[in-house]
DNA sequence: CCTGATCCGACCACATGCAA
DNA sequence: TTGCATGTGGTCGGATCAGG
């Protein structure tokens, strides 16, 4: 039976030494595959059944699983490649997951990238060191193809990080070679480092919920709306946001072309936007920031 | 019948408070 | 001190429903 998958801890530091191996971080949806003789079930991180969502993945594994004598439990990431950028695209995989019409064209074909093995030959191997689980994984006779393969391991984490940055991938995951497979994050054996985008931006107002600022409304230097951010707002910043609105009120936004969805929230607009530094993963296709967070919001006096 | 607005649930990330 | 559970917040597409 599947268990909640092992998750990497976020860190800005890449571990070094021979005790660690490093892999690309595939930006997609975590999927466990339980392959029994003649049947395949896919599960999400929360153990929801995703078997029918990715029939192309299920199909590949199904063919192979007919030859099995005992159940095998695989762990990996389902991704969809961005054909232009030659790297996984999280927005595309979400689009793929939510499109019932399988595929909507070949562009949204899902790929299953494997990186761990929890059970094989009917035996639970979670207690085995990662190096051994990985060796067992690559020795499985799964028909390797562009649609399903095992991710590579690298010794030099810094070099892999540099490769990732040059090509705009999401990040890397470092794994301790002697570590067992542990549910969730109760370990220090898997470490992820993610790329970060920073941009100068402007708070043109804030969303008021429960009588206090809950997020800021963001525009870029050209005045284009780029989303809302709430992560990073502490009590001091909330007070600042409120005080700024009292000093520089406006009854309508200084920016054009805001989405209609904003109109159903209570938004306090600023006469003068506050410059701020925003961190984010990337832009979505709609031109909004993905996972924005507030890095610096200056404490202005006037 | 079609269209748009709205709600919902799935994904992700982080802040916070509490417990070990 | 550290990790976990909870809550908040963002995006997106599907489902639903109201109104033309």
Short mmCIF file of C-alpha atoms (C1' of nucleotides) in Angstrom, two decimals:
data_model
loop_
_atom_site.label_atom_id
_atom_site.label_comp_id
_atom_site.label_asym_id
_atom_site.label_seq_id
_atom_site.Cartn_x
_atom_site.Cartn_y
_atom_site.Cartn_z
CA UNK A 1 0.00 0.00 0.00
CA UNK A 2 1.27 3.48 -0.80
CA UNK A 3 2.31 5.83 1.96
CA UNK A 4 2.52 9.62 1.96
CA UNK A 5 5.72 10.23 -0.02
CA UNK A 6 9.04 11.37 1.36
CA UNK A 7 9.44 15.11 0.81
CA UNK A 8 12.63 17.18 0.57
CA UNK A 9 13.33 20.01 2.99
CA UNK A 10 13.96 23.46 1.53
CA UNK A 11 17.46 24.84 2.00
CA UNK A 12 19.74 27.36 0.37
CA UNK A 13 22.76 25.20 1.07
CA UNK A 14 23.82 22.31 -1.18
CA UNK A 15 25.33 19.45 0.80
CA UNK A 16 28.73 18.24 -0.32
CA UNK A 17 30.75 15.08 0.08
CA UNK A 18 30.60 11.53 -1.11
CA UNK A 19 27.67 10.72 1.12
CA UNK A 20 25.31 12.67 -1.12
CA UNK A 21 23.93 12.42 -4.60
CA UNK A 22 22.17 15.15 -6.56
CA UNK A 23 19.28 15.08 -9.02
CA UNK A 24 17.29 17.49 -11.13
CA UNK A 25 14.11 18.70 -9.51
CA UNK A 26 11.36 17.84 -11.95
CA UNK A 27 8.65 20.45 -11.68
CA UNK A 28 5.39 18.55 -11.80
CA UNK A 29 3.04 16.47 -9.70
CA UNK A 30 4.26 13.80 -7.31
CA UNK A 31 2.90 10.38 -8.20
CA UNK A 32 3.29 6.96 -6.60
CA UNK A 33 2.64 3.99 -8.87
CA UNK A 34 1.54 0.69 -7.41
CA UNK A 35 2.18 -1.93 -10.06
CA UNK A 36 0.70 -5.33 -9.40
CA UNK A 37 0.61 -8.26 -11.77
CA UNK A 38 -1.83 -7.05 -14.37
CA UNK A 39 -2.91 -3.81 -12.70
CA UNK A 40 -1.53 -0.31 -12.12
CA UNK A 41 -2.80 2.34 -9.72
CA UNK A 42 -1.47 5.91 -9.54
CA UNK A 43 -1.70 7.96 -6.35
CA UNK A 44 -1.10 11.63 -5.58
CA UNK A 45 0.80 12.98 -2.60
CA UNK A 46 -2.42 12.84 -0.61
CA UNK A 47 -3.07 9.33 -1.88
CA UNK A 48 -5.92 10.31 -4.15
CA UNK A 49 -6.31 7.91 -7.03
CA UNK A 50 -4.98 9.43 -10.26
CA UNK A 51 -4.99 6.29 -12.38
CA UNK A 52 -7.49 7.59 -14.90
CA UNK A 53 -5.94 11.06 -15.06
CA UNK A 54 -2.72 9.96 -16.77
CA UNK A 55 -3.70 7.07 -19.04
CA UNK A 56 -0.50 7.33 -21.05
CA UNK A 57 1.55 6.69 -17.89
CA UNK A 58 -0.79 4.00 -16.68
CA UNK A 59 -0.56 2.40 -20.12
CA UNK A 60 3.22 2.15 -20.16
CA UNK A 61 3.33 0.66 -16.68
CA UNK A 62 0.40 -1.64 -17.39
CA UNK A 63 2.18 -3.33 -20.23
CA UNK A 64 5.22 -3.96 -18.09
CA UNK A 65 3.26 -4.99 -15.01
CA UNK A 66 1.78 -7.98 -16.81
CA UNK A 67 5.17 -9.64 -16.48
CA UNK A 68 5.34 -9.09 -12.74
CA UNK A 69 5.19 -11.85 -10.20
CA UNK A 70 4.93 -9.54 -7.19
CA UNK A 71 3.83 -5.93 -6.57
CA UNK A 72 6.22 -3.03 -7.17
CA UNK A 73 5.78 0.45 -5.69
CA UNK A 74 7.42 3.28 -7.65
CA UNK A 75 7.91 6.91 -6.69
CA UNK A 76 8.40 9.77 -9.11
CA UNK A 77 7.10 12.92 -10.68
CA UNK A 78 4.66 13.32 -13.54
CA UNK A 79 5.71 16.26 -15.71
CA UNK A 80 4.76 17.89 -18.96
CA UNK A 81 7.58 19.37 -20.99
CA UNK A 82 7.41 22.88 -22.30
CA UNK A 83 8.35 22.32 -25.95
CA UNK A 84 9.85 25.77 -26.29
CA UNK A 85 11.86 25.86 -23.10
CA UNK A 86 12.90 22.20 -23.09
CA UNK A 87 12.11 21.83 -19.44
CA UNK A 88 9.15 20.75 -17.32
CA UNK A 89 6.33 23.22 -16.97
CA UNK A 90 4.22 23.12 -13.85
CA UNK A 91 1.38 25.15 -15.36
CA UNK A 92 1.21 22.66 -18.23
CA UNK A 93 1.02 19.64 -15.95
CA UNK A 94 -1.79 21.27 -13.99
CA UNK A 95 -3.56 21.99 -17.23
CA UNK A 96 -3.03 18.38 -18.21
CA UNK A 97 -4.35 17.08 -14.91
CA UNK A 98 -7.47 19.18 -15.17
CA UNK A 99 -8.28 18.44 -18.77
CA UNK A 100 -10.58 15.49 -18.96
CA UNK A 101 -10.16 15.22 -22.70
CA UNK A 102 -6.94 13.21 -22.56
CA UNK A 103 -4.20 15.18 -24.14
CA UNK A 104 -5.93 18.02 -25.87
CA UNK A 105 -3.31 17.41 -28.48
CA UNK A 106 0.07 15.76 -28.21
CA UNK A 107 1.56 18.81 -26.54
CA UNK A 108 0.20 17.82 -23.16
CA UNK A 109 1.56 14.29 -23.01
CA UNK A 110 2.57 13.40 -19.47
CA UNK A 111 5.99 11.95 -18.67
CA UNK A 112 6.71 9.85 -15.61
CA UNK A 113 10.16 10.50 -14.14
CA UNK A 114 11.13 7.90 -11.56
CA UNK A 115 13.51 8.40 -8.66
CA UNK A 116 12.68 5.88 -5.95
CA UNK A 117 11.49 2.38 -5.24
CA UNK A 118 9.54 1.46 -2.09
CA UNK A 119 8.74 -2.15 -2.76
CA UNK A 120 9.75 -4.82 -5.25
CA UNK A 121 9.51 -8.60 -5.43
CA UNK A 122 6.73 -8.19 -2.93
CA UNK A 123 9.24 -6.89 -0.39
CA UNK A 124 9.25 -3.54 1.39
CA UNK A 125 12.64 -1.94 0.69
CA UNK A 126 12.04 1.39 2.38
CA UNK A 127 14.58 0.60 5.09
CA UNK A 128 17.31 0.02 2.51
CA UNK A 129 19.73 2.89 1.85
CA UNK A 130 18.84 5.16 -1.04
CA UNK A 131 21.84 4.01 -3.05
CA UNK A 132 20.50 0.48 -2.96
CA UNK A 133 16.91 1.47 -3.76
CA UNK A 134 18.16 3.50 -6.70
CA UNK A 135 20.26 0.60 -8.01
CA UNK A 136 17.27 -1.69 -7.78
CA UNK A 137 15.13 0.89 -9.51
CA UNK A 138 17.39 1.26 -12.54
CA UNK A 139 17.74 -2.49 -12.82
CA UNK A 140 13.99 -2.99 -13.14
CA UNK A 141 13.06 -3.98 -16.68
CA UNK A 142 10.68 -1.09 -17.14
CA UNK A 143 10.76 -0.20 -20.82
CA UNK A 144 12.66 3.07 -20.67
CA UNK A 145 11.50 5.69 -23.11
CA UNK A 146 10.90 9.40 -23.47
CA UNK A 147 7.63 8.86 -21.62
CA UNK A 148 9.02 7.01 -18.61
CA UNK A 149 12.57 6.91 -17.28
CA UNK A 150 14.69 7.09 -14.15
CA UNK A 151 16.25 10.45 -13.33
CA UNK A 152 20.06 10.64 -13.32
CA UNK A 153 22.28 11.00 -10.28
CA UNK A 154 25.18 13.45 -10.14
CA UNK A 155 28.10 13.71 -7.73
CA UNK A 156 28.75 17.42 -8.11
CA UNK A 157 25.84 19.37 -6.66
CA UNK A 158 27.27 22.80 -7.43
CA UNK A 159 27.80 21.89 -11.07
CA UNK A 160 24.23 20.61 -11.34
CA UNK A 161 22.94 23.78 -9.71
CA UNK A 162 24.83 25.82 -12.28
CA UNK A 163 23.40 23.72 -15.12
CA UNK A 164 19.90 24.24 -13.73
CA UNK A 165 20.32 27.99 -13.48
CA UNK A 166 21.62 28.33 -17.01
CA UNK A 167 18.54 26.54 -18.33
CA UNK A 168 15.88 27.88 -16.02
CA UNK A 169 14.96 24.60 -14.34
CA UNK A 170 13.21 24.62 -10.97
CA UNK A 171 16.07 23.42 -8.83
CA UNK A 172 17.91 20.37 -7.55
CA UNK A 173 17.32 17.75 -4.90
CA UNK A 174 20.21 16.33 -2.88
CA UNK A 175 19.81 12.94 -1.26
CA UNK A 176 21.86 11.22 1.39
CA UNK A 177 22.96 7.91 -0.10
CA UNK A 178 22.55 5.90 3.09
CA UNK A 179 19.12 7.26 3.98
CA UNK A 180 15.99 5.12 4.31
CA UNK A 181 12.67 6.13 2.82
CA UNK A 182 10.77 8.08 5.45
CA UNK A 183 7.23 9.38 5.22
CA UNK A 184 6.83 13.15 4.85
CA UNK A 185 9.56 15.44 6.13
CA UNK A 186 10.65 13.65 9.26
CA UNK A 187 14.27 13.47 8.18
CA UNK A 188 17.25 15.53 7.05
CA UNK A 189 18.14 13.30 4.17
CA UNK A 190 16.51 14.97 1.18
CA UNK A 191 17.34 18.62 0.61
CA UNK A 192 15.99 20.79 -2.17
CA UNK A 193 17.34 24.08 -3.44
CA UNK A 194 15.09 26.06 -5.74
CA UNK A 195 15.74 28.85 -8.16
CA UNK A 196 14.50 32.19 -7.17
CA UNK A 197 13.37 35.18 -9.18
CA UNK A 198 13.46 38.62 -7.65
CA UNK A 199 11.90 41.73 -9.04
CA UNK A 200 11.30 45.30 -8.07
CA UNK A 201 7.59 45.81 -7.86
CA UNK A 202 4.95 48.13 -6.47
CA UNK A 203 2.18 47.64 -3.96
CA UNK A 204 -0.66 49.62 -5.51
CA UNK A 205 -3.06 48.70 -2.74
CA UNK A 206 -4.04 45.90 -0.44
CA UNK A 207 -6.85 43.43 0.01
CA UNK A 208 -8.72 43.94 3.26
CA UNK A 209 -10.15 40.86 4.90
CA UNK A 210 -11.38 40.54 8.47
CA UNK A 211 -10.64 44.20 8.94
CA UNK A 212 -6.95 44.02 8.18
CA UNK A 213 -4.61 43.72 5.18
CA UNK A 214 -4.42 40.13 3.97
CA UNK A 215 -2.39 40.59 0.79
CA UNK A 216 -0.90 43.34 -1.34
CA UNK A 217 -1.87 44.07 -4.94
CA UNK A 218 1.19 44.13 -7.16
CA UNK A 219 2.09 45.99 -10.33
CA UNK A 220 5.39 45.97 -12.16
CA UNK A 221 7.34 49.09 -13.04
CA UNK A 222 5.29 49.47 -16.22
CA UNK A 223 2.10 49.55 -14.17
CA UNK A 224 0.99 46.10 -15.26
CA UNK A 225 -0.88 43.99 -12.71
CA UNK A 226 1.19 40.94 -11.77
CA UNK A 227 -0.82 39.37 -8.96
CA UNK A 228 -1.22 39.50 -5.22
CA UNK A 229 1.20 38.50 -2.49
CA UNK A 230 0.57 37.61 1.12
CA UNK A 231 3.49 35.44 2.16
CA UNK A 232 5.95 37.55 4.06
CA UNK A 233 3.38 39.89 5.57
CA UNK A 234 3.96 40.20 9.27
CA UNK A 235 2.11 42.33 11.80
CA UNK A 236 4.45 45.29 11.40
CA UNK A 237 3.99 45.32 7.61
CA UNK A 238 0.24 45.10 7.97
CA UNK A 239 0.27 48.18 10.15
CA UNK A 240 2.46 49.94 7.59
CA UNK A 241 0.02 49.09 4.82
CA UNK A 242 -2.88 50.48 6.81
CA UNK A 243 -1.01 53.64 7.76
CA UNK A 244 0.03 54.29 4.17
CA UNK A 245 -3.56 54.07 3.03
CA UNK A 246 -4.58 56.68 5.57
CA UNK A 247 -1.85 59.04 4.41
CA UNK A 248 -2.22 58.42 0.67
CA UNK A 249 -5.75 57.28 -0.04
CA UNK A 250 -7.19 56.85 -3.52
CA UNK A 251 -10.69 55.87 -4.42
CA UNK A 252 -9.63 54.04 -7.54
CA UNK A 253 -6.53 52.20 -8.71
CA UNK A 254 -3.71 54.07 -10.41
CA UNK A 255 -3.38 51.16 -12.82
CA UNK A 256 -5.44 50.17 -15.86
CA UNK A 257 -6.36 46.72 -17.00
CA UNK A 258 -6.94 45.04 -13.67
CA UNK A 259 -8.78 41.70 -13.79
CA UNK A 260 -12.47 41.74 -12.99
CA UNK A 261 -11.94 39.18 -10.26
CA UNK A 262 -10.41 41.88 -8.09
CA UNK A 263 -13.67 43.78 -7.99
CA UNK A 264 -15.32 41.28 -5.70
CA UNK A 265 -12.74 41.83 -2.99
CA UNK A 266 -12.43 44.84 -0.79
CA UNK A 267 -9.31 46.61 -1.94
CA UNK A 268 -7.78 49.72 -0.44
CA UNK A 269 -5.99 51.63 -3.19
CA UNK A 270 -2.96 53.84 -2.81
CA UNK A 271 -2.45 57.27 -4.26
CA UNK A 272 1.28 56.51 -4.28
CA UNK A 273 2.40 52.90 -4.69
CA UNK A 274 4.96 51.47 -2.29
CA UNK A 275 8.08 50.03 -3.95
CA UNK A 276 8.88 46.56 -2.74
CA UNK A 277 11.06 43.59 -3.57
CA UNK A 278 9.16 40.44 -4.51
CA UNK A 279 10.44 36.90 -4.81
CA UNK A 280 8.68 34.38 -7.03
CA UNK A 281 9.22 31.18 -8.95
CA UNK A 282 8.30 32.50 -12.36
CA UNK A 283 5.55 34.12 -14.40
CA UNK A 284 2.48 32.13 -15.35
CA UNK A 285 1.18 32.20 -18.91
CA UNK A 286 -1.35 34.78 -17.80
CA UNK A 287 1.49 37.07 -16.79
CA UNK A 288 0.99 36.66 -13.05
CA UNK A 289 3.64 35.69 -10.54
CA UNK A 290 3.73 32.11 -9.40
CA UNK A 291 4.11 31.76 -5.63
CA UNK A 292 4.94 35.39 -4.98
CA UNK A 293 6.29 36.40 -1.60
CA UNK A 294 7.24 39.71 -0.11
CA UNK A 295 10.97 40.05 0.49
CA UNK A 296 11.22 43.69 1.46
CA UNK A 297 8.52 46.21 2.05
CA UNK A 298 10.23 49.38 3.23
CA UNK A 299 9.07 51.16 6.33
CA UNK A 300 8.29 54.56 4.90
CA UNK A 301 7.64 57.58 7.06
CA UNK A 302 5.87 60.02 4.79
"C1'" DC B 1 -29.34 27.53 -25.51
"C1'" DC B 2 -25.30 30.10 -24.62
"C1'" DT B 3 -22.42 33.05 -21.83
"C1'" DG B 4 -20.32 34.83 -17.96
"C1'" DA B 5 -19.86 34.98 -12.96
"C1'" DT B 6 -19.02 32.35 -9.06
"C1'" DC B 7 -17.74 28.53 -6.35
"C1'" DC B 8 -15.02 24.52 -5.51
"C1'" DG B 9 -11.22 21.46 -5.13
"C1'" DA B 10 -6.67 20.27 -6.57
"C1'" DC B 11 -1.93 21.75 -6.57
"C1'" DC B 12 1.95 24.57 -4.25
"C1'" DA B 13 4.36 27.57 -0.44
"C1'" DC B 14 4.95 29.74 3.86
"C1'" DA B 15 3.72 31.81 8.75
"C1'" DT B 16 2.36 30.61 13.05
"C1'" DG B 17 1.67 28.30 17.30
"C1'" DC B 18 2.20 24.27 19.82
"C1'" DA B 19 4.27 19.98 21.28
"C1'" DA B 20 8.10 16.88 21.61
"C1'" DT C 1 15.39 23.90 19.10
"C1'" DT C 2 12.90 21.50 15.81
"C1'" DG C 3 9.18 19.54 13.40
"C1'" DC C 4 4.23 19.07 12.76
"C1'" DA C 5 -0.45 20.50 12.07
"C1'" DT C 6 -3.18 24.19 10.87
"C1'" DG C 7 -4.48 28.18 8.51
"C1'" DT C 8 -3.90 31.51 4.94
"C1'" DG C 9 -3.07 32.72 0.37
"C1'" DG C 10 -2.26 32.22 -4.81
"C1'" DT C 11 -3.51 29.98 -9.60
"C1'" DC C 12 -6.13 27.23 -12.44
"C1'" DG C 13 -9.83 24.57 -14.75
"C1'" DG C 14 -14.26 22.25 -14.14
"C1'" DA C 15 -18.91 22.42 -12.54
"C1'" DT C 16 -22.80 24.96 -11.52
"C1'" DC C 17 -26.12 28.44 -11.90
"C1'" DA C 18 -28.30 32.82 -13.22
"C1'" DG C 19 -29.66 35.76 -16.75
"C1'" DG C 20 -30.09 37.28 -21.51
#
